[in-house]
DNA sequence: GGGGAGAATATTGTATACAAATGCCTCAGG
DNA sequence: CCTGAGGCATTTGTATACAATATTCTCCCC
């Protein structure tokens, strides 16, 4: 953790994901530097990383803005994630070890615990969910896959979305994880792949349903479809 | 083109891809700055971008090295590319316009011209090939897909590999492009997807065959399999 | 009133200096 | 000979100043 650079990255990221910096906001380096209490140099690094995460876009003239997310963009992201992560699931099924399988069971047990409470503990659910998907990715054993999915899978904000999920949706997610574990236990790559694709795409529709009809934020750029909130995917 | 930063990026990238900086070489910022005739600041930017391209890796302590490419890594990259680009082909087939189709035909005509010569013009082949694949990606119309494939598809160096391809391999590539055009003309996404996957995976085996038994470069790190040359994919 | 040239302003790009951290080498102790 | 602590050399991180570039505003001309 290189102090200032990472602090700036986390700080700006949080400002974007929390909505403090709405989509379309221009990100001046100097202003951000002051907000983060560092100089422009680490802010520049942070902006570059956020750009790679596609949370920030740069104009042809190097001005940075908080990225817009049209509904089409969100759909794109989920499609891509469905493809990549189901591919990862197939690979993982073919390489699964008892240890990793135990880790998956443990993660999903935590999810069960989170949603068993009278009032589901969303934070715990998200933590278990993250661990579950990360473990699969690790077993898949492709550095590239990790790199490409990294930006898509991380779920720092989902907060705003996750709280819209009902107990039934949460339970279905847990249930699909159980099915994945079954596929992994049998080493059935094709099965795991199919479940994962379904898992992700169901999550997309849960998202779309939750946000259907919600107020659009004032738009800025050339978004193609209906503007959506800036946030990351969850499953 | 922000002058110094991009110059550094291109310069370092070329040094890596040409083999002037072999895999495992440590990349000191100061040394690179001097080589590129700029200061460390733009070099840092360039290193970050190259890291995103996975041409450079950083240790936990922030030292940069030219990335190692085991044969497994290369296989991974091709697998991923096959998946992403065949997905792009399906989308493209569903959205193809007459203009774009014409552009594809034109690009492949240039390829035909390049390989028709008594001595194939590899540079022209690569240029046409790049244009062909870029056009498909553009029609696919997914910003994320572009971003994710960008690092994989670019073929600046393939030089070292491409020259190992025989006239037959080059002709087969052209022929597969023709088949893709046919699928696009009919708007058959599934067909286009299948051809593209086959196209990419064939390219992988052409690569693997060309490099089978070639001398390994002295290895540096934790590469998992047999070390391979540092280069990008082609199809 | 519209449009454009040009200055004024704001923003990003680059270089440099210095601070912090890492790695390496030496040498003492066992 | 091995081990590890300490200091020296190297490398990266950060801040700041200045240069280059983009944007905005103003004012003049049509």
mmCIF file of N, CA and C (backbone and C1' of nucleotides) in Angstrom, chain C:
data_model
loop_
_atom_site.group_PDB
_atom_site.id
_atom_site.type_symbol
_atom_site.label_atom_id
_atom_site.label_comp_id
_atom_site.label_asym_id
_atom_site.label_seq_id
_atom_site.Cartn_x
_atom_site.Cartn_y
_atom_site.Cartn_z
ATOM 1 P P DG C 1 -30.663 41.347 -29.515
ATOM 2 O "O5'" DG C 1 -30.088 40.234 -30.504
ATOM 3 C "C5'" DG C 1 -30.902 39.896 -31.631
ATOM 4 C "C4'" DG C 1 -30.075 39.117 -32.616
ATOM 5 C "C3'" DG C 1 -29.186 38.023 -31.987
ATOM 6 O "O3'" DG C 1 -29.264 36.863 -32.794
ATOM 7 C "C1'" DG C 1 -27.844 39.497 -33.266
ATOM 8 P P DG C 2 -28.714 35.463 -32.268
ATOM 9 O "O5'" DG C 2 -27.532 35.201 -33.294
ATOM 10 C "C5'" DG C 2 -27.765 35.335 -34.697
ATOM 11 C "C4'" DG C 2 -26.490 35.087 -35.459
ATOM 12 C "C3'" DG C 2 -25.625 33.937 -34.921
ATOM 13 O "O3'" DG C 2 -25.093 33.215 -36.011
ATOM 14 C "C1'" DG C 2 -24.393 35.977 -34.855
ATOM 15 P P DG C 3 -24.192 31.924 -35.741
ATOM 16 O "O5'" DG C 3 -22.737 32.488 -36.016
ATOM 17 C "C5'" DG C 3 -22.495 33.356 -37.137
ATOM 18 C "C4'" DG C 3 -21.027 33.710 -37.185
ATOM 19 C "C3'" DG C 3 -20.096 32.625 -36.649
ATOM 20 O "O3'" DG C 3 -18.941 32.548 -37.467
ATOM 21 C "C1'" DG C 3 -19.775 34.601 -35.406
ATOM 22 P P DG C 4 -17.951 31.286 -37.340
ATOM 23 O "O5'" DG C 4 -16.539 32.001 -37.167
ATOM 24 C "C5'" DG C 4 -16.269 33.207 -37.888
ATOM 25 C "C4'" DG C 4 -15.278 34.052 -37.126
ATOM 26 C "C3'" DG C 4 -14.087 33.264 -36.540
ATOM 27 O "O3'" DG C 4 -12.901 33.981 -36.780
ATOM 28 C "C1'" DG C 4 -15.116 34.505 -34.849
ATOM 29 P P DA C 5 -11.538 33.179 -36.925
ATOM 30 O "O5'" DA C 5 -10.481 34.221 -36.339
ATOM 31 C "C5'" DA C 5 -10.560 35.595 -36.741
ATOM 32 C "C4'" DA C 5 -10.005 36.476 -35.640
ATOM 33 C "C3'" DA C 5 -8.718 35.959 -34.998
ATOM 34 O "O3'" DA C 5 -7.830 37.052 -34.804
ATOM 35 C "C1'" DA C 5 -10.397 36.158 -33.333
ATOM 36 P P DG C 6 -6.316 36.765 -34.441
ATOM 37 O "O5'" DG C 6 -6.290 37.090 -32.888
ATOM 38 C "C5'" DG C 6 -6.875 38.313 -32.428
ATOM 39 C "C4'" DG C 6 -7.003 38.260 -30.918
ATOM 40 C "C3'" DG C 6 -5.818 37.601 -30.204
ATOM 41 O "O3'" DG C 6 -5.450 38.394 -29.098
ATOM 42 C "C1'" DG C 6 -7.825 36.613 -29.485
ATOM 43 P P DA C 7 -3.965 38.272 -28.448
ATOM 44 O "O5'" DA C 7 -4.270 38.595 -26.927
ATOM 45 C "C5'" DA C 7 -5.132 39.692 -26.598
ATOM 46 C "C4'" DA C 7 -6.028 39.304 -25.437
ATOM 47 C "C3'" DA C 7 -5.275 38.857 -24.183
ATOM 48 O "O3'" DA C 7 -5.870 39.473 -23.048
ATOM 49 C "C1'" DA C 7 -6.837 37.194 -24.797
ATOM 50 P P DA C 8 -5.065 39.566 -21.680
ATOM 51 O "O5'" DA C 8 -5.949 38.632 -20.732
ATOM 52 C "C5'" DA C 8 -7.344 38.925 -20.585
ATOM 53 C "C4'" DA C 8 -8.033 37.782 -19.860
ATOM 54 C "C3'" DA C 8 -7.292 37.271 -18.618
ATOM 55 O "O3'" DA C 8 -8.242 37.078 -17.578
ATOM 56 C "C1'" DA C 8 -7.686 35.476 -20.106
ATOM 57 P P DT C 9 -7.744 36.590 -16.131
ATOM 58 O "O5'" DT C 9 -8.201 35.065 -16.120
ATOM 59 C "C5'" DT C 9 -9.550 34.720 -16.487
ATOM 60 C "C4'" DT C 9 -9.691 33.206 -16.542
ATOM 61 C "C3'" DT C 9 -9.087 32.469 -15.347
ATOM 62 O "O3'" DT C 9 -10.106 31.648 -14.790
ATOM 63 C "C1'" DT C 9 -8.412 31.476 -17.380
ATOM 64 P P DA C 10 -9.862 30.946 -13.382
ATOM 65 O "O5'" DA C 10 -9.897 29.418 -13.825
ATOM 66 C "C5'" DA C 10 -10.884 28.992 -14.782
ATOM 67 C "C4'" DA C 10 -10.462 27.668 -15.383
ATOM 68 C "C3'" DA C 10 -9.957 26.653 -14.361
ATOM 69 O "O3'" DA C 10 -10.600 25.423 -14.617
ATOM 70 C "C1'" DA C 10 -8.391 26.879 -16.101
ATOM 71 P P DT C 11 -10.457 24.203 -13.650
ATOM 72 O "O5'" DT C 11 -9.530 23.228 -14.497
ATOM 73 C "C5'" DT C 11 -9.914 22.885 -15.829
ATOM 74 C "C4'" DT C 11 -8.833 22.043 -16.457
ATOM 75 C "C3'" DT C 11 -8.211 21.009 -15.506
ATOM 76 O "O3'" DT C 11 -8.309 19.725 -16.088
ATOM 77 C "C1'" DT C 11 -6.535 22.240 -16.625
ATOM 78 P P DT C 12 -7.800 18.445 -15.350
ATOM 79 O "O5'" DT C 12 -6.570 18.018 -16.263
ATOM 80 C "C5'" DT C 12 -6.737 17.943 -17.668
ATOM 81 C "C4'" DT C 12 -5.403 17.968 -18.360
ATOM 82 C "C3'" DT C 12 -4.435 16.837 -17.953
ATOM 83 O "O3'" DT C 12 -3.892 16.272 -19.125
ATOM 84 C "C1'" DT C 12 -3.361 18.912 -17.776
ATOM 85 P P DG C 13 -2.770 15.139 -19.032
ATOM 86 O "O5'" DG C 13 -1.430 15.952 -19.312
ATOM 87 C "C5'" DG C 13 -1.100 16.274 -20.651
ATOM 88 C "C4'" DG C 13 0.369 16.639 -20.766
ATOM 89 C "C3'" DG C 13 1.334 15.535 -20.328
ATOM 90 O "O3'" DG C 13 2.429 15.490 -21.238
ATOM 91 C "C1'" DG C 13 1.679 17.478 -19.014
ATOM 92 P P DT C 14 3.558 14.424 -21.073
ATOM 93 O "O5'" DT C 14 4.671 15.244 -20.292
ATOM 94 C "C5'" DT C 14 5.211 16.419 -20.886
ATOM 95 C "C4'" DT C 14 6.290 16.978 -20.001
ATOM 96 C "C3'" DT C 14 7.313 15.969 -19.489
ATOM 97 O "O3'" DT C 14 8.587 16.360 -19.978
ATOM 98 C "C1'" DT C 14 6.534 17.376 -17.730
ATOM 99 P P DA C 15 9.884 15.475 -19.646
ATOM 100 O "O5'" DA C 15 10.522 16.313 -18.471
ATOM 101 C "C5'" DA C 15 10.762 17.698 -18.675
ATOM 102 C "C4'" DA C 15 11.244 18.345 -17.387
ATOM 103 C "C3'" DA C 15 12.404 17.627 -16.705
ATOM 104 O "O3'" DA C 15 13.452 18.555 -16.482
ATOM 105 C "C1'" DA C 15 10.628 18.031 -15.159
ATOM 106 P P DT C 16 14.881 18.012 -16.037
ATOM 107 O "O5'" DT C 16 14.862 18.286 -14.470
ATOM 108 C "C5'" DT C 16 14.443 19.579 -14.022
ATOM 109 C "C4'" DT C 16 14.192 19.553 -12.520
ATOM 110 C "C3'" DT C 16 15.248 18.797 -11.693
ATOM 111 O "O3'" DT C 16 15.802 19.716 -10.778
ATOM 112 C "C1'" DT C 16 13.054 18.251 -11.000
ATOM 113 P P DA C 17 17.024 19.287 -9.877
ATOM 114 O "O5'" DA C 17 16.344 19.226 -8.427
ATOM 115 C "C5'" DA C 17 15.542 20.311 -7.990
ATOM 116 C "C4'" DA C 17 14.919 19.952 -6.648
ATOM 117 C "C3'" DA C 17 15.880 19.283 -5.657
ATOM 118 O "O3'" DA C 17 15.650 19.804 -4.353
ATOM 119 C "C1'" DA C 17 14.033 17.859 -6.077
ATOM 120 P P DC C 18 16.760 19.496 -3.231
ATOM 121 O "O5'" DC C 18 15.950 18.567 -2.224
ATOM 122 C "C5'" DC C 18 14.630 18.965 -1.826
ATOM 123 C "C4'" DC C 18 13.817 17.743 -1.471
ATOM 124 C "C3'" DC C 18 14.459 16.835 -0.404
ATOM 125 O "O3'" DC C 18 13.504 16.647 0.622
ATOM 126 C "C1'" DC C 18 13.584 15.572 -2.161
ATOM 127 P P DA C 19 14.036 16.089 2.045
ATOM 128 O "O5'" DA C 19 12.945 14.956 2.340
ATOM 129 C "C5'" DA C 19 11.571 15.215 2.054
ATOM 130 C "C4'" DA C 19 10.799 13.909 2.025
ATOM 131 C "C3'" DA C 19 11.206 12.909 3.104
ATOM 132 O "O3'" DA C 19 10.035 12.289 3.612
ATOM 133 C "C1'" DA C 19 11.496 11.921 0.979
ATOM 134 P P DA C 20 10.111 11.351 4.872
ATOM 135 O "O5'" DA C 20 9.852 9.903 4.260
ATOM 136 C "C5'" DA C 20 8.696 9.697 3.439
ATOM 137 C "C4'" DA C 20 8.787 8.331 2.771
ATOM 138 C "C3'" DA C 20 9.140 7.189 3.725
ATOM 139 O "O3'" DA C 20 8.260 6.112 3.473
ATOM 140 C "C1'" DA C 20 10.606 7.176 1.882
ATOM 141 P P DA C 21 8.082 4.939 4.537
ATOM 142 O "O5'" DA C 21 8.467 3.632 3.719
ATOM 143 C "C5'" DA C 21 7.984 3.434 2.381
ATOM 144 C "C4'" DA C 21 8.960 2.579 1.618
ATOM 145 C "C3'" DA C 21 9.603 1.506 2.461
ATOM 146 O "O3'" DA C 21 8.835 0.297 2.506
ATOM 147 C "C1'" DA C 21 11.179 2.529 0.967
ATOM 148 P P DT C 22 8.785 -0.857 1.845
ATOM 149 O "O5'" DT C 22 10.066 -1.307 0.981
ATOM 150 C "C5'" DT C 22 9.940 -1.398 -0.427
ATOM 151 C "C4'" DT C 22 11.278 -1.706 -1.067
ATOM 152 C "C3'" DT C 22 11.855 -3.089 -0.722
ATOM 153 O "O3'" DT C 22 11.933 -3.836 -1.912
ATOM 154 C "C1'" DT C 22 13.517 -1.383 -0.620
ATOM 155 P P DG C 23 12.403 -5.357 -1.819
ATOM 156 O "O5'" DG C 23 13.960 -5.254 -2.154
ATOM 157 C "C5'" DG C 23 14.352 -4.651 -3.366
ATOM 158 C "C4'" DG C 23 15.864 -4.591 -3.451
ATOM 159 C "C3'" DG C 23 16.575 -5.916 -3.199
ATOM 160 O "O3'" DG C 23 17.632 -6.021 -4.138
ATOM 161 C "C1'" DG C 23 17.390 -4.296 -1.703
ATOM 162 P P DC C 24 18.439 -7.374 -4.269
ATOM 163 O "O5'" DC C 24 19.932 -6.939 -3.931
ATOM 164 C "C5'" DC C 24 20.410 -5.671 -4.346
ATOM 165 C "C4'" DC C 24 21.694 -5.344 -3.594
ATOM 166 C "C3'" DC C 24 22.578 -6.566 -3.302
ATOM 167 O "O3'" DC C 24 23.926 -6.218 -3.561
ATOM 168 C "C1'" DC C 24 22.117 -5.434 -1.298
ATOM 169 P P DC C 25 25.012 -7.365 -3.814
ATOM 170 O "O5'" DC C 25 26.297 -6.780 -3.079
ATOM 171 C "C5'" DC C 25 26.364 -5.387 -2.765
ATOM 172 C "C4'" DC C 25 26.980 -5.219 -1.391
ATOM 173 C "C3'" DC C 25 27.964 -6.327 -1.001
ATOM 174 O "O3'" DC C 25 29.217 -5.748 -0.716
ATOM 175 C "C1'" DC C 25 26.417 -5.914 0.757
ATOM 176 P P DT C 26 30.481 -6.691 -0.399
ATOM 177 O "O5'" DT C 26 30.819 -6.238 1.083
ATOM 178 C "C5'" DT C 26 30.447 -4.919 1.510
ATOM 179 C "C4'" DT C 26 30.463 -4.867 3.034
ATOM 180 C "C3'" DT C 26 31.524 -5.751 3.695
ATOM 181 O "O3'" DT C 26 32.234 -4.983 4.641
ATOM 182 C "C1'" DT C 26 29.389 -6.220 4.617
ATOM 183 P P DC C 27 33.630 -5.483 5.226
ATOM 184 O "O5'" DC C 27 33.204 -5.885 6.724
ATOM 185 C "C5'" DC C 27 32.317 -5.021 7.446
ATOM 186 C "C4'" DC C 27 31.737 -5.773 8.614
ATOM 187 C "C3'" DC C 27 32.721 -6.722 9.314
ATOM 188 O "O3'" DC C 27 32.586 -6.592 10.715
ATOM 189 C "C1'" DC C 27 30.777 -7.890 8.733
ATOM 190 P P DA C 28 33.815 -6.901 11.680
ATOM 191 O "O5'" DA C 28 33.081 -7.334 13.025
ATOM 192 C "C5'" DA C 28 31.941 -6.604 13.452
ATOM 193 C "C4'" DA C 28 30.928 -7.549 14.062
ATOM 194 C "C3'" DA C 28 31.517 -8.544 15.071
ATOM 195 O "O3'" DA C 28 30.712 -8.578 16.231
ATOM 196 C "C1'" DA C 28 30.336 -9.705 13.369
ATOM 197 P P DG C 29 31.241 -9.188 17.541
ATOM 198 O "O5'" DG C 29 30.386 -10.533 17.650
ATOM 199 C "C5'" DG C 29 28.957 -10.450 17.658
ATOM 200 C "C4'" DG C 29 28.385 -11.828 17.414
ATOM 201 C "C3'" DG C 29 29.018 -12.910 18.291
ATOM 202 O "O3'" DG C 29 27.998 -13.489 19.112
ATOM 203 C "C1'" DG C 29 28.858 -13.620 16.019
ATOM 204 P P DG C 30 28.361 -14.524 20.234
ATOM 205 O "O5'" DG C 30 27.998 -15.929 19.603
ATOM 206 C "C5'" DG C 30 26.647 -16.183 19.219
ATOM 207 C "C4'" DG C 30 26.611 -17.331 18.219
ATOM 208 C "C3'" DG C 30 27.168 -18.630 18.784
ATOM 209 O "O3'" DG C 30 26.100 -19.548 19.030
ATOM 210 C "C1'" DG C 30 27.869 -18.230 16.517
#
